[in-house]
Coordinates of C-alpha atoms in Angstrom, one line a residue:
M9 CA 17.6 0.9 10.9
D10 CA 16.2 4.3 12.0
L11 CA 12.6 5.3 11.7
A12 CA 12.9 7.4 8.5
F13 CA 14.8 4.7 6.7
F14 CA 12.2 2.1 7.8
G15 CA 9.5 4.4 6.4
V16 CA 11.2 4.6 3.0
Q17 CA 11.6 0.8 2.9
L18 CA 7.9 0.4 3.9
L19 CA 6.9 2.7 1.0
N20 CA 9.2 0.7 -1.4
G21 CA 7.7 -2.6 -0.2
L22 CA 4.2 -1.2 -0.7
Q23 CA 4.9 0.2 -4.1
Y24 CA 6.5 -3.1 -5.2
G25 CA 3.7 -5.2 -3.8
L26 CA 1.0 -3.1 -5.5
L27 CA 2.8 -3.4 -8.8
L28 CA 3.1 -7.2 -8.2
F29 CA -0.7 -7.3 -7.6
L30 CA -1.3 -5.6 -11.0
I31 CA 0.6 -8.4 -12.7
A32 CA -0.7 -11.2 -10.4
S33 CA -4.3 -10.1 -10.9
G34 CA -4.0 -10.8 -14.6
L35 CA -2.5 -14.1 -13.8
T36 CA -5.1 -15.1 -11.2
L37 CA -7.9 -14.2 -13.7
I38 CA -6.3 -16.4 -16.4
F39 CA -5.0 -19.2 -14.2
G40 CA -7.7 -19.3 -11.5
I41 CA -10.8 -18.5 -13.5
M42 CA -10.0 -19.9 -17.0
G43 CA -7.8 -22.8 -15.8
I44 CA -5.1 -21.8 -18.2
I45 CA -1.5 -22.1 -17.0
N46 CA 0.0 -19.2 -18.9
L47 CA 3.8 -19.4 -18.6
A48 CA 4.0 -16.5 -21.1
H49 CA 2.4 -14.1 -18.6
G50 CA 5.8 -12.6 -17.6
A51 CA 6.6 -12.0 -21.3
M52 CA 3.6 -9.7 -21.5
Y53 CA 5.1 -7.6 -18.8
M54 CA 8.2 -7.3 -20.8
I55 CA 6.3 -6.5 -24.0
G56 CA 4.4 -3.7 -22.2
A57 CA 7.7 -2.1 -21.0
Y58 CA 9.3 -2.3 -24.5
L59 CA 6.1 -0.9 -26.1
V60 CA 6.1 2.2 -23.9
Y61 CA 9.8 2.6 -24.5
D62 CA 9.4 2.5 -28.3
L63 CA 6.3 4.6 -28.4
T64 CA 7.7 7.2 -26.1
L65 CA 10.7 7.7 -28.5
R66 CA 8.4 7.9 -31.5
L67 CA 5.7 10.1 -30.0
G68 CA 7.8 12.1 -27.6
N69 CA 5.2 11.7 -24.8
F70 CA 5.1 9.0 -22.1
W71 CA 1.3 9.4 -21.4
L72 CA 0.4 9.3 -25.1
A73 CA 2.6 6.2 -25.5
I74 CA 0.6 4.4 -22.8
L75 CA -2.7 5.3 -24.4
V76 CA -1.5 3.8 -27.7
A77 CA 0.2 0.8 -26.1
I78 CA -2.8 -0.4 -24.1
P79 CA -5.0 -1.2 -27.1
V80 CA -2.0 -3.0 -28.7
A81 CA -1.7 -5.2 -25.6
V82 CA -5.4 -6.0 -25.6
A83 CA -5.2 -6.9 -29.3
L84 CA -2.2 -9.1 -28.6
G85 CA -4.1 -10.9 -25.8
L86 CA -7.1 -11.4 -28.2
L87 CA -4.8 -12.8 -30.9
I88 CA -3.1 -15.3 -28.6
E89 CA -6.3 -16.5 -27.1
R90 CA -8.1 -17.0 -30.3
L91 CA -5.3 -18.5 -32.3
F92 CA -3.6 -20.7 -29.7
L93 CA -5.5 -21.1 -26.4
D94 CA -9.0 -21.6 -27.6
T95 CA -8.5 -25.3 -28.4
L96 CA -6.8 -26.1 -25.0
Y97 CA -9.5 -25.3 -22.5
K98 CA -10.6 -29.0 -22.2
R99 CA -7.2 -30.5 -22.7
D100 CA -4.7 -31.6 -20.1
H101 CA -2.6 -28.8 -18.5
L102 CA 0.5 -30.3 -20.0
Y103 CA -0.6 -29.0 -23.5
Q104 CA -1.0 -25.5 -22.0
V105 CA 2.4 -25.6 -20.4
L106 CA 4.1 -26.7 -23.6
L107 CA 2.3 -24.1 -25.7
T108 CA 2.8 -21.2 -23.4
F109 CA 6.4 -22.1 -22.8
G110 CA 6.8 -22.0 -26.6
L111 CA 5.2 -18.5 -26.6
I112 CA 7.9 -17.4 -24.1
L113 CA 10.6 -18.4 -26.6
V114 CA 8.7 -16.8 -29.5
L115 CA 8.0 -13.5 -27.7
N116 CA 11.5 -13.2 -26.3
E117 CA 13.0 -13.8 -29.8
A118 CA 10.5 -11.3 -31.3
Q119 CA 11.6 -8.7 -28.8
R120 CA 15.3 -9.3 -29.7
I121 CA 14.5 -8.9 -33.4
V122 CA 12.4 -5.7 -33.0
W123 CA 14.3 -4.0 -30.2
G124 CA 17.7 -5.8 -30.0
G125 CA 19.5 -7.1 -26.9
D126 CA 20.5 -3.8 -25.3
V127 CA 19.3 -2.5 -22.0
H128 CA 17.0 0.6 -22.3
S129 CA 15.4 3.0 -19.9
V130 CA 12.4 5.4 -19.9
S131 CA 12.7 8.8 -18.3
V132 CA 10.3 9.6 -15.4
P133 CA 7.5 11.9 -16.7
E134 CA 8.2 15.6 -15.9
L135 CA 4.9 15.9 -14.1
F136 CA 6.1 13.4 -11.4
S137 CA 9.8 14.1 -11.6
G138 CA 9.9 15.7 -8.1
R139 CA 10.5 14.2 -4.7
L140 CA 8.7 14.3 -1.4
Q141 CA 11.0 15.5 1.4
L142 CA 10.6 13.0 4.2
T143 CA 13.6 14.2 6.4
D144 CA 16.6 16.4 5.9
N145 CA 18.4 13.5 4.2
L146 CA 15.7 11.3 2.8
Q147 CA 13.3 12.0 -0.1
Y148 CA 10.8 9.8 -1.9
S149 CA 9.9 9.9 -5.6
H150 CA 6.6 11.4 -6.6
Y151 CA 6.4 8.9 -9.5
R152 CA 6.5 6.0 -7.1
L153 CA 3.7 7.5 -5.1
F154 CA 1.8 7.9 -8.4
V155 CA 2.3 4.2 -9.3
M156 CA 1.0 3.2 -5.9
G157 CA -2.1 5.3 -6.4
V158 CA -2.8 3.9 -9.9
C159 CA -2.4 0.3 -8.6
L160 CA -4.7 0.9 -5.7
A161 CA -7.3 2.5 -7.9
L162 CA -7.2 -0.4 -10.3
A163 CA -7.3 -2.9 -7.4
G164 CA -10.5 -1.3 -6.3
V165 CA -12.0 -1.3 -9.8
I166 CA -11.1 -5.0 -10.3
Y167 CA -12.6 -6.0 -7.0
W168 CA -15.7 -4.1 -7.6
V169 CA -16.2 -5.6 -11.0
I170 CA -15.7 -9.1 -9.8
R171 CA -17.8 -8.9 -6.7
H172 CA -20.5 -6.4 -7.4
T173 CA -21.4 -6.4 -11.1
R174 CA -23.3 -8.7 -13.4
L175 CA -20.2 -9.4 -15.4
G176 CA -18.4 -10.4 -12.2
I177 CA -21.2 -12.8 -11.4
I178 CA -20.9 -14.4 -14.9
I179 CA -17.1 -14.6 -14.6
R180 CA -17.3 -16.4 -11.2
A181 CA -20.1 -18.7 -12.4
G182 CA -18.2 -19.6 -15.5
A183 CA -15.2 -20.5 -13.4
V184 CA -17.3 -22.9 -11.2
N185 CA -19.5 -24.5 -13.9
R186 CA -18.9 -23.5 -17.5
D187 CA -21.5 -25.9 -18.9
M188 CA -24.3 -24.6 -16.8
V189 CA -23.4 -20.9 -17.7
E190 CA -23.5 -21.9 -21.4
G191 CA -26.9 -23.6 -20.8
L192 CA -28.2 -20.2 -19.6
G193 CA -27.4 -18.7 -23.0
I194 CA -24.2 -17.0 -22.1
N195 CA -21.3 -17.2 -24.6
V196 CA -18.5 -18.4 -22.3
R197 CA -16.0 -18.6 -25.2
T198 CA -16.4 -14.8 -25.7
L199 CA -16.2 -14.3 -22.0
F200 CA -12.9 -16.2 -21.7
T201 CA -11.5 -14.2 -24.6
L202 CA -12.4 -11.0 -22.7
I203 CA -10.8 -12.3 -19.5
F204 CA -7.6 -13.3 -21.2
S205 CA -7.3 -10.0 -23.1
V206 CA -7.9 -8.0 -19.8
G207 CA -5.4 -10.2 -18.0
V208 CA -2.8 -9.5 -20.7
A209 CA -3.6 -5.8 -20.7
L210 CA -3.2 -5.5 -16.9
T211 CA 0.2 -7.2 -17.0
A212 CA 1.4 -5.2 -20.0
F213 CA 0.2 -2.0 -18.3
A214 CA 2.2 -2.9 -15.2
G215 CA 5.3 -3.1 -17.4
M216 CA 4.4 0.3 -18.9
I217 CA 4.2 2.1 -15.6
A218 CA 7.2 0.2 -14.2
A219 CA 9.4 1.2 -17.2
P220 CA 10.6 4.5 -15.6
L221 CA 11.5 2.6 -12.4
T222 CA 13.5 -0.2 -13.8
S223 CA 15.9 -1.2 -16.6
I224 CA 14.1 -2.6 -19.7
A225 CA 16.1 -5.7 -20.7
P226 CA 15.5 -8.9 -22.6
G227 CA 13.9 -11.6 -20.6
M228 CA 12.9 -9.2 -17.8
G229 CA 9.5 -10.9 -17.5
D230 CA 10.9 -14.4 -16.7
S231 CA 11.8 -13.7 -13.1
I232 CA 8.6 -11.7 -12.3
L233 CA 6.6 -14.7 -13.6
I234 CA 7.8 -17.0 -10.8
T235 CA 7.2 -14.3 -8.2
C236 CA 3.6 -13.8 -9.4
F237 CA 2.9 -17.5 -9.3
V238 CA 4.1 -17.4 -5.7
V239 CA 1.7 -14.5 -5.0
V240 CA -1.3 -16.4 -6.6
V241 CA -0.5 -19.6 -4.7
I242 CA -0.2 -17.7 -1.4
G243 CA -3.4 -15.7 -1.9
G244 CA -5.4 -18.6 -3.2
I245 CA -5.9 -19.5 -6.8
G246 CA -8.7 -17.5 -8.4
S247 CA -9.0 -15.0 -5.6
I248 CA -8.5 -11.3 -6.4
K249 CA -8.5 -10.4 -2.7
G250 CA -5.9 -13.2 -2.1
A251 CA -3.7 -11.8 -5.0
F252 CA -3.8 -8.4 -3.4
W253 CA -2.8 -9.4 0.1
G254 CA -0.3 -12.0 -1.2
A255 CA 1.3 -9.4 -3.4
I256 CA 1.6 -6.9 -0.5
L257 CA 3.1 -9.7 1.7
I258 CA 5.7 -10.7 -0.9
G259 CA 6.5 -7.1 -1.8
M260 CA 7.3 -6.3 1.9
A261 CA 9.2 -9.6 2.3
E262 CA 11.4 -9.0 -0.7
T263 CA 12.1 -5.4 0.1
F264 CA 12.9 -5.9 3.8
G265 CA 14.7 -9.2 3.1
A266 CA 17.1 -7.5 0.7
V267 CA 17.9 -4.9 3.4
L268 CA 17.9 -7.0 6.6
I269 CA 19.1 -10.5 5.4
P270 CA 20.6 -10.0 2.0
S271 CA 22.2 -13.5 2.0
L272 CA 18.7 -15.1 2.3
A273 CA 16.8 -12.5 0.2
S274 CA 16.3 -14.9 -2.7
M275 CA 14.8 -17.5 -0.4
V276 CA 12.4 -15.4 1.7
I277 CA 9.4 -15.6 -0.6
Y278 CA 9.6 -19.4 -0.9
L279 CA 9.9 -19.8 2.8
I280 CA 6.8 -17.6 3.2
M281 CA 4.9 -19.7 0.6
A282 CA 5.9 -22.9 2.4
A283 CA 4.8 -21.5 5.8
V284 CA 1.4 -20.3 4.4
L285 CA 0.7 -23.6 2.6
L286 CA 1.5 -25.6 5.8
V287 CA -1.2 -23.7 7.6
K288 CA -3.6 -23.0 4.7
P289 CA -3.0 -25.5 1.9
R290 CA -5.4 -23.7 -0.5
G291 CA -4.0 -20.3 0.1
L292 CA -5.0 -17.4 2.4
F293 CA -8.3 -16.5 0.6
A294 CA -9.1 -19.6 -1.6

């Protein structure tokens, strides 16, 4: 592996890791703070990709499609939380697993009814269709660099909100002692609805910006769900900082694993998770 090729793989790993963080941040908010095991989280990623595909065809503009799709994703999260999850906060996790697994089946079937079973794609926006010339033979997509920049910006915003704002203090307090926060006059039910809607929107948005980079296919969120759970466990449940560094670690491991040891590529992330949990049973930044 020469230096230029190594640099390209490093950028690919960073871009994939940052996209994973965007998905995992929504999962760690819902799973780590609300205590909800949301197995349908990956389906939200798929819905985001299909929404931007459909709206791009209808509106003829990728950026406008994203602007329309984000409120739809927030509304979907609000609907799911109010109709289905609101009654499960104080129940056993088994109820959450069964309900959200059922949501996977419902959302996957709804996708097939609305968009069919074909594989689709979204063209890279013309604004970022160019390539950065790294060497005489190697180039790197401007759109991938744009995705990295967006994910980094959102990571900064999420961390700032959670750690340095009154809303972040309320969210963290509600995760530790919901009854005490309610006793202070704060409506935790509304707070949890907000968290779930934002978590769904982040995941759907990740699917939207990833659409020009990957094939849009039925069930595309199922595999990403498992990877995101690995990221959350490695980073520490409920930790945004942990989700970030866990996502970067897994992104690099998957990218370089596929290049250097393709026969073991599918096992690499689980080996890393096992190694981390042996040393830090609660994750890197619990």
